[in-house]
PDB file of C-alpha atoms in Angstrom:
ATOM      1  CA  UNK A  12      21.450 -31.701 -16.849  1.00  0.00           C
ATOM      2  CA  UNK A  13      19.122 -30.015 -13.759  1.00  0.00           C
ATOM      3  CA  UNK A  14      19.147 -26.645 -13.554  1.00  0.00           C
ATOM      4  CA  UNK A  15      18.984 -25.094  -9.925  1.00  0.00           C
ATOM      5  CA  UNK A  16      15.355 -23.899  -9.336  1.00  0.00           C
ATOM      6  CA  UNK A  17      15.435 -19.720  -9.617  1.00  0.00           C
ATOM      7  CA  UNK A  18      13.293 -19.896  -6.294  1.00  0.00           C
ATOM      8  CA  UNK A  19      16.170 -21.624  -4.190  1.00  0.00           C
ATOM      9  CA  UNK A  20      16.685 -25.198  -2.086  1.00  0.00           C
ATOM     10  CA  UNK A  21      13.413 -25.039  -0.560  1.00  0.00           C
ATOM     11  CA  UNK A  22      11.578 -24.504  -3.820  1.00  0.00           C
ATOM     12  CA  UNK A  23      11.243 -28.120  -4.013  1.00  0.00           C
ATOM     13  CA  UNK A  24      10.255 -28.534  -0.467  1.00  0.00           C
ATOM     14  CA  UNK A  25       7.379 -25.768  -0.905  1.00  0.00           C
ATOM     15  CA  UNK A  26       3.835 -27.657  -0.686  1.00  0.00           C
ATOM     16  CA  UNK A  27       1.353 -26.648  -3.423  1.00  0.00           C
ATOM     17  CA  UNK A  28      -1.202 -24.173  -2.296  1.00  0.00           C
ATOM     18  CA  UNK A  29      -3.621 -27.132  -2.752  1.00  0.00           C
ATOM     19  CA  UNK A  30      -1.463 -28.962   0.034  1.00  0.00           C
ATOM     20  CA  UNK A  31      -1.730 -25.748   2.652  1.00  0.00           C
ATOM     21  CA  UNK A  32      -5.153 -25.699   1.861  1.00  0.00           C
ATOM     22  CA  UNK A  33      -5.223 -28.876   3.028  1.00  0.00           C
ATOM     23  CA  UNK A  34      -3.094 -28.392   5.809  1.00  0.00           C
ATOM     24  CA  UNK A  35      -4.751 -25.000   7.161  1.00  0.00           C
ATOM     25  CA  UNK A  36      -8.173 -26.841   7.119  1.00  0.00           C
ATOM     26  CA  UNK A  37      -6.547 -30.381   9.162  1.00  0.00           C
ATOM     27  CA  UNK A  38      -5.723 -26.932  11.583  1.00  0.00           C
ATOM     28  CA  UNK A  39      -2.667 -26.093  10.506  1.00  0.00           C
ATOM     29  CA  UNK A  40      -4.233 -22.240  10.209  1.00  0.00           C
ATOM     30  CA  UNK A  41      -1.182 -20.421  10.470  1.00  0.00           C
ATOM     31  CA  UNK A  42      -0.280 -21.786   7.209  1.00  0.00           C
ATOM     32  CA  UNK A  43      -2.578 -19.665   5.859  1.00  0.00           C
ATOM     33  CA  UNK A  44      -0.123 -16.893   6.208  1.00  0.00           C
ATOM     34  CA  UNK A  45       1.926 -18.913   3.370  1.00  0.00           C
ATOM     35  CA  UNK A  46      -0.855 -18.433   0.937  1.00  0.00           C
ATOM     36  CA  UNK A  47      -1.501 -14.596   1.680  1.00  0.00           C
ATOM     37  CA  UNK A  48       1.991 -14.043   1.195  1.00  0.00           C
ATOM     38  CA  UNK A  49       2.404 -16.172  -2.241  1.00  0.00           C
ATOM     39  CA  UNK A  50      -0.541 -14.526  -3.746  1.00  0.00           C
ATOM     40  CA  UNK A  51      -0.743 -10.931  -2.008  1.00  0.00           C
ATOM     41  CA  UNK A  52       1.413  -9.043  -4.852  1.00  0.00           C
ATOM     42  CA  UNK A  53      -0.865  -9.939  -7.745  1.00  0.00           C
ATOM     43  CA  UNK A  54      -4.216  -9.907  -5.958  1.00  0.00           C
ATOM     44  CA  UNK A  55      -2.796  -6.172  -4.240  1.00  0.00           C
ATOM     45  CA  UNK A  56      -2.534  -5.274  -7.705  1.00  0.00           C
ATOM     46  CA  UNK A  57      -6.260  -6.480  -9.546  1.00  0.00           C
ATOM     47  CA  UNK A  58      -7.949  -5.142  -6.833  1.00  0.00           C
ATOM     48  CA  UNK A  59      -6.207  -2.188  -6.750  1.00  0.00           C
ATOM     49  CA  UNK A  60      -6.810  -1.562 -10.491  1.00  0.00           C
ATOM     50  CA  UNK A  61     -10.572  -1.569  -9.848  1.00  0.00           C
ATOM     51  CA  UNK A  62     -11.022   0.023  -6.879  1.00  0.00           C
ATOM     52  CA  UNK A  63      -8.447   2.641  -8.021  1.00  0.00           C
ATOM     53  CA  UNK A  64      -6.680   3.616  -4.593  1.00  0.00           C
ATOM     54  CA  UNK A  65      -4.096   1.707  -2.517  1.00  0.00           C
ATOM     55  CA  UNK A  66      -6.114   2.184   0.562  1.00  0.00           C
ATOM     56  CA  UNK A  67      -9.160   1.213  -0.920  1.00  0.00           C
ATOM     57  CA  UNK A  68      -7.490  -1.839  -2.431  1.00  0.00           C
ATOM     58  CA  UNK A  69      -6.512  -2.528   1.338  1.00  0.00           C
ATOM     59  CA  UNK A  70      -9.500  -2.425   2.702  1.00  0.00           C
ATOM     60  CA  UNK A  71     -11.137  -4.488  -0.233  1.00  0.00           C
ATOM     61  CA  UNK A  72      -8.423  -7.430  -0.522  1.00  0.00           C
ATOM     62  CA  UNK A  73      -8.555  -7.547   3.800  1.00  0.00           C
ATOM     63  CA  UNK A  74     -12.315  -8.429   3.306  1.00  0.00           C
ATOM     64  CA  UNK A  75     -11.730 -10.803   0.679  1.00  0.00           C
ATOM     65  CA  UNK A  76      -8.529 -12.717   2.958  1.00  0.00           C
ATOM     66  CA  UNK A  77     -11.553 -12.704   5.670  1.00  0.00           C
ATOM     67  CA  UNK A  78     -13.735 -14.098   2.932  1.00  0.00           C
ATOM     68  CA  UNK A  79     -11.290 -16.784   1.698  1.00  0.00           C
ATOM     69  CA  UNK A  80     -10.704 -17.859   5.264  1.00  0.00           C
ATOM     70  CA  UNK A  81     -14.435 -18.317   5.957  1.00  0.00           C
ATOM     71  CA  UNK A  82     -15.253 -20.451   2.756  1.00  0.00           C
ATOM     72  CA  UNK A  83     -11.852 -21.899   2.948  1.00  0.00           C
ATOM     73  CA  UNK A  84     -13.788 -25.542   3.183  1.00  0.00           C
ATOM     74  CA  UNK A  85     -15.598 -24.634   0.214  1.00  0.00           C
ATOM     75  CA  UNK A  86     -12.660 -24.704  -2.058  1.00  0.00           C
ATOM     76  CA  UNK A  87     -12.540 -28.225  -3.377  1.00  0.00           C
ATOM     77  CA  UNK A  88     -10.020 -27.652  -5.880  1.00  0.00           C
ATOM     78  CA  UNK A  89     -11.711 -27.921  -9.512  1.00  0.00           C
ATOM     79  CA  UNK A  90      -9.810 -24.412 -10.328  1.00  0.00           C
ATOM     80  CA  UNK A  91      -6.239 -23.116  -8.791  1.00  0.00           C
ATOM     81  CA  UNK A  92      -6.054 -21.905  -5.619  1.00  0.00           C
ATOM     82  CA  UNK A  93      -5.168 -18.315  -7.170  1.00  0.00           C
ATOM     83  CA  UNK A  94      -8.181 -18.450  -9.502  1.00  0.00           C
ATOM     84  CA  UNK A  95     -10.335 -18.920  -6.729  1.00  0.00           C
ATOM     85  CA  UNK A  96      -8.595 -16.502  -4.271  1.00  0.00           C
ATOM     86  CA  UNK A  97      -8.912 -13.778  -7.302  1.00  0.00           C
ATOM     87  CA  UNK A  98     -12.201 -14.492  -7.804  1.00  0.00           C
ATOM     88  CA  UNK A  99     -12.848 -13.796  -4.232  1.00  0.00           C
ATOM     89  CA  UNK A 100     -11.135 -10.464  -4.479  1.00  0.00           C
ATOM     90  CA  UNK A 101     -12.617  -9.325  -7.513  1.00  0.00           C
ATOM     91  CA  UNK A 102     -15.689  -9.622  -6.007  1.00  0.00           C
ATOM     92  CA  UNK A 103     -14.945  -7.856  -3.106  1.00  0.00           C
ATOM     93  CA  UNK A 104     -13.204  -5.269  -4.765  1.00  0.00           C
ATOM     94  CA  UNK A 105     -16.483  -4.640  -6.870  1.00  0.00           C
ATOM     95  CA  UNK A 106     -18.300  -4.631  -3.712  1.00  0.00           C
ATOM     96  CA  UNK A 107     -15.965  -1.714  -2.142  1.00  0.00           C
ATOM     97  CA  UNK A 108     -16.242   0.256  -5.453  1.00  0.00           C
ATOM     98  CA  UNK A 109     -19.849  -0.169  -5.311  1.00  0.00           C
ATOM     99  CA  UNK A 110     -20.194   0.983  -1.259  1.00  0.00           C
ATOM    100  CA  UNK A 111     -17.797   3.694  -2.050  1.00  0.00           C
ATOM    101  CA  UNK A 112     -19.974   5.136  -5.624  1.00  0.00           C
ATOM    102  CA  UNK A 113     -23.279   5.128  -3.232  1.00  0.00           C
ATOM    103  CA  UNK A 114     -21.318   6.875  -0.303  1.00  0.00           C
ATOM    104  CA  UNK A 115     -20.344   9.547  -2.728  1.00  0.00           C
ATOM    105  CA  UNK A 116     -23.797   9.652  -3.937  1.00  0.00           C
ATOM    106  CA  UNK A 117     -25.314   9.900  -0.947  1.00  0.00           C
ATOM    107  CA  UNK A 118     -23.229  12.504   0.272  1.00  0.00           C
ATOM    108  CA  UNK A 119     -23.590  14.871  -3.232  1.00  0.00           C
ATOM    109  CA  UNK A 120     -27.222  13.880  -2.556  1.00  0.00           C
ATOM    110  CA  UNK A 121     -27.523  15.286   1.119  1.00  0.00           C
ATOM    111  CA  UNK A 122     -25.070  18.281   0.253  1.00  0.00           C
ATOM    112  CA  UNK A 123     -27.865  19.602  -2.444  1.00  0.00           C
ATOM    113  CA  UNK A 124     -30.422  18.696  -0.448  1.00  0.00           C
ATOM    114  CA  UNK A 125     -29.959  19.890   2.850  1.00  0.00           C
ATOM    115  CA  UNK A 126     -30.833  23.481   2.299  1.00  0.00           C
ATOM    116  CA  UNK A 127     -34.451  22.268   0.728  1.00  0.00           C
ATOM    117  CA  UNK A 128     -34.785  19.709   2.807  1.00  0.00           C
ATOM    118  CA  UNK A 129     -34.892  22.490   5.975  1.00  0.00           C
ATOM    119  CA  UNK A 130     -37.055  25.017   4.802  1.00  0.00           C
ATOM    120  CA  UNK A 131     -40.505  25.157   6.368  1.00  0.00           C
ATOM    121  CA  UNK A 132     -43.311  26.457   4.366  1.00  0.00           C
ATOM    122  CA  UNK A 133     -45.533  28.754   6.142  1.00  0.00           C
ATOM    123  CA  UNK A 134     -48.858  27.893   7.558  1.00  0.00           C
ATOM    124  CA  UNK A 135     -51.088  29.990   5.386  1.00  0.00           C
ATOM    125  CA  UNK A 136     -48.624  29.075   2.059  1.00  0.00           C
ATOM    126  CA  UNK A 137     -51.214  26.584   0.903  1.00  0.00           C
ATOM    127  CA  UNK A 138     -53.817  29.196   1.428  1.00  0.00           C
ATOM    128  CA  UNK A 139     -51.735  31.810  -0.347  1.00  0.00           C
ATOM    129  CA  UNK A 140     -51.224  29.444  -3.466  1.00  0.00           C
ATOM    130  CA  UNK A 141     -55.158  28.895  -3.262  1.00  0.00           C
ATOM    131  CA  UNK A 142     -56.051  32.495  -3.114  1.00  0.00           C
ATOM    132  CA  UNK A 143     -53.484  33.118  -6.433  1.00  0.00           C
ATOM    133  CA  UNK A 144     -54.713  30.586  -8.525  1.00  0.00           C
ATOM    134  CA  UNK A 145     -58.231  31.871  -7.853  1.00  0.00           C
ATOM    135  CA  UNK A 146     -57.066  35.470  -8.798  1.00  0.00           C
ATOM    136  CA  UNK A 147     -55.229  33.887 -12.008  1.00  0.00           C
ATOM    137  CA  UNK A 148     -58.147  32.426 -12.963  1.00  0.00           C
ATOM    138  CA  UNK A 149     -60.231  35.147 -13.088  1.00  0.00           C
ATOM    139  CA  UNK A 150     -57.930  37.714 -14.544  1.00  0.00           C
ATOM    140  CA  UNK A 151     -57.641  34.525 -17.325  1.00  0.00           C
ATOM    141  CA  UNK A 152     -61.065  34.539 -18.078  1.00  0.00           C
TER     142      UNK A 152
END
């Protein structure tokens, strides 16, 4: 006895991802709206975990969709689609996580710096520390 697929009628009719792939690259590219839209949930979510912000994971899983349509002839189908779209993401949500760590950094950085970073020494202060060591040497001796 068939059961009725849980995803519907046109469950059965749905091409593998291989098969848009396929499709988007014979220039069928606004099936590649079908394969965002399969996989956005769970890639939304990994990324998300490691970048550890929803607007961050935005921002990271846009550049990896970007990514995925750029190298979209590379994929030759030796792994899933979703291995290689996650792979994709993963990397470009360590990318945005790195960016992000260095931004912070720099900014700590330049707030703690800036006040050193502005003050002038004076024109005789080399002098000055000349003239003291001199002075300490002496009263040393």
């Amino acid at each position: 006895m068939d059961l009725p697929s849980p995803l519907g009628p046109l469950a059965a009719c749905a091409p593998s991802d291989e098969e848009v792939v396929r499709r988007v690259l014979a220039g069928e590219v606004a099936l590649f709206e079908l394969l965002m839209r399969r996989h956005n949930q769970r890639l939304f979510r990994t990324v998300r975990a490691l970048v550890g912000d929803d607007d961050g994971a935005e921002e990271a899983l846009h550049r990896a969709y970007v990514a995925a349509w750029r190298g979209l002839a590379q994929f030759d189908g030796r792994a899933a689609f979703a291995t290689w779209m996650t792979r994709i993401a993963l990397r470009s949500a360590g990318e945005f996580a790195r960016r992000e760590r260095r931004i912070h950094e720099i900014a700590e950085d330049s707030a703690t710096g800036i006040p050193r970073a502005l003050e002038v020494e004076a024109a005789d202060a080399t002098l000055s520390r000349k003239e003291l060591a001199a002075v300490l040497e002496q009263a040393i001796d």
